[in-house]
Amino acid sequence: MNKEVTHCLLCERELQQVITWQTLFERSWPPVICERCEAKFERTHYTTEELTTIFYYNDAMKNFLRQYKFSQDIILAKVFRQELNKLLRNRSETIVPIPMNPLKKKERTFAHIDELLHAAEIPYEHLLEKTTTETQVGKSKLQRQQVAPLFSCTKELAAKHYILIDDIVTTGTTIAHAKKALLDAGAESVTAIVLIKG
Ligand SMILES: [Zn+2]
């Protein structure tokens, strides 16, 4: 049944091809990781009007990110496609990924957030670009907030609703900057869905 992936993408254990009612009606795709690996990801159940996060940054997630982002293991974009699809498929808002630093994109050769959405079959639109290549590492929260805007919007926006997508949120500075850029360009409202709460 699961033609594309026969072994867990994370631990390589053979996947059990069990068809349940859940697989048939709730899932759009068969799983690509085993139940044991899936159980290691810890859900946040965190949703406010402004921000939804899905998982905590625990050891399992740390390992996943290392493998996905830094080893450029692009098939791993499929691991969370069910989650993202479920949250985003019926939304009328425009989905806007947080853009990567252009230098990093060059190093890593693929845009990992775009790939997550692509795997989840969620259409998106790039409306933001980075205004600086300066890294935030090593700066305090206050310093990060005081820096010049991190993003600019690529065009004037219709007064509609937008959802930002990012992989990980820690202080919220990135989201706040991206949100402001969209609002300044004419957005009616901006919320965010982030895979991992740091
Ligand atoms: Zn596994």
PDB file of N, CA and C in Angstrom, residues 19 34-35 42 48 92 100 108 115 127-128 136-137 141 154 164 182 190:
ATOM      1  N   ILE A  19      -3.829  -0.876   7.350  1.00  0.00           N
ATOM      2  CA  ILE A  19      -4.827   0.096   6.927  1.00  0.00           C
ATOM      3  C   ILE A  19      -5.906   0.197   8.012  1.00  0.00           C
ATOM      4  N   CYS A  34       7.792   5.346  11.812  1.00  0.00           N
ATOM      5  CA  CYS A  34       7.113   4.311  12.601  1.00  0.00           C
ATOM      6  C   CYS A  34       6.444   4.942  13.822  1.00  0.00           C
ATOM      7  N   GLU A  35       5.595   4.159  14.466  1.00  0.00           N
ATOM      8  CA  GLU A  35       4.868   4.678  15.623  1.00  0.00           C
ATOM      9  C   GLU A  35       5.809   5.053  16.762  1.00  0.00           C
ATOM     10  N   GLU A  42       6.891  15.520  20.800  1.00  0.00           N
ATOM     11  CA  GLU A  42       5.974  15.939  21.855  1.00  0.00           C
ATOM     12  C   GLU A  42       5.125  17.118  21.377  1.00  0.00           C
ATOM     13  N   THR A  48      -3.001  30.232  20.040  1.00  0.00           N
ATOM     14  CA  THR A  48      -3.631  31.488  20.437  1.00  0.00           C
ATOM     15  C   THR A  48      -4.180  32.098  19.154  1.00  0.00           C
ATOM     16  N   SER A  92      -8.619  29.827   4.087  1.00  0.00           N
ATOM     17  CA  SER A  92      -8.812  30.773   2.983  1.00  0.00           C
ATOM     18  C   SER A  92      -7.697  31.816   2.949  1.00  0.00           C
ATOM     19  N   MET A 100      14.240  32.300   3.731  1.00  0.00           N
ATOM     20  CA  MET A 100      15.560  32.005   4.288  1.00  0.00           C
ATOM     21  C   MET A 100      16.509  33.134   3.985  1.00  0.00           C
ATOM     22  N   ARG A 108      22.705  25.626   1.873  1.00  0.00           N
ATOM     23  CA  ARG A 108      21.907  24.416   2.111  1.00  0.00           C
ATOM     24  C   ARG A 108      21.203  23.918   0.858  1.00  0.00           C
ATOM     25  N   GLU A 115       9.754  23.412   1.266  1.00  0.00           N
ATOM     26  CA  GLU A 115       9.659  21.967   1.030  1.00  0.00           C
ATOM     27  C   GLU A 115       8.648  21.296   1.958  1.00  0.00           C
ATOM     28  N   LEU A 127       6.008  36.406  -0.250  1.00  0.00           N
ATOM     29  CA  LEU A 127       5.713  37.841  -0.232  1.00  0.00           C
ATOM     30  C   LEU A 127       6.749  38.627   0.543  1.00  0.00           C
ATOM     31  N   LEU A 128       7.671  37.909   1.167  1.00  0.00           N
ATOM     32  CA  LEU A 128       8.665  38.579   2.012  1.00  0.00           C
ATOM     33  C   LEU A 128      10.062  38.341   1.470  1.00  0.00           C
ATOM     34  N   GLN A 136      21.386  36.605  13.718  1.00  0.00           N
ATOM     35  CA  GLN A 136      20.907  37.032  15.033  1.00  0.00           C
ATOM     36  C   GLN A 136      21.599  36.315  16.173  1.00  0.00           C
ATOM     37  N   VAL A 137      22.412  35.347  15.820  1.00  0.00           N
ATOM     38  CA  VAL A 137      23.045  34.540  16.859  1.00  0.00           C
ATOM     39  C   VAL A 137      23.940  35.411  17.735  1.00  0.00           C
ATOM     40  N   LYS A 141      17.678  39.428  23.341  1.00  0.00           N
ATOM     41  CA  LYS A 141      16.335  39.653  22.802  1.00  0.00           C
ATOM     42  C   LYS A 141      16.138  41.143  22.497  1.00  0.00           C
ATOM     43  N   THR A 154       7.300  42.206  -0.758  1.00  0.00           N
ATOM     44  CA  THR A 154       7.700  42.368  -2.160  1.00  0.00           C
ATOM     45  C   THR A 154       6.677  43.152  -2.982  1.00  0.00           C
ATOM     46  N   LEU A 164       1.617  33.238   8.305  1.00  0.00           N
ATOM     47  CA  LEU A 164       3.063  33.015   8.182  1.00  0.00           C
ATOM     48  C   LEU A 164       3.393  31.588   8.591  1.00  0.00           C
ATOM     49  N   LEU A 182       4.101  42.578   6.576  1.00  0.00           N
ATOM     50  CA  LEU A 182       2.860  42.297   5.835  1.00  0.00           C
ATOM     51  C   LEU A 182       1.776  43.318   6.166  1.00  0.00           C
ATOM     52  N   VAL A 190      -2.653  39.085  10.211  1.00  0.00           N
ATOM     53  CA  VAL A 190      -1.569  38.129  10.025  1.00  0.00           C
ATOM     54  C   VAL A 190      -1.471  37.242  11.260  1.00  0.00           C
TER      55      VAL A 190
END
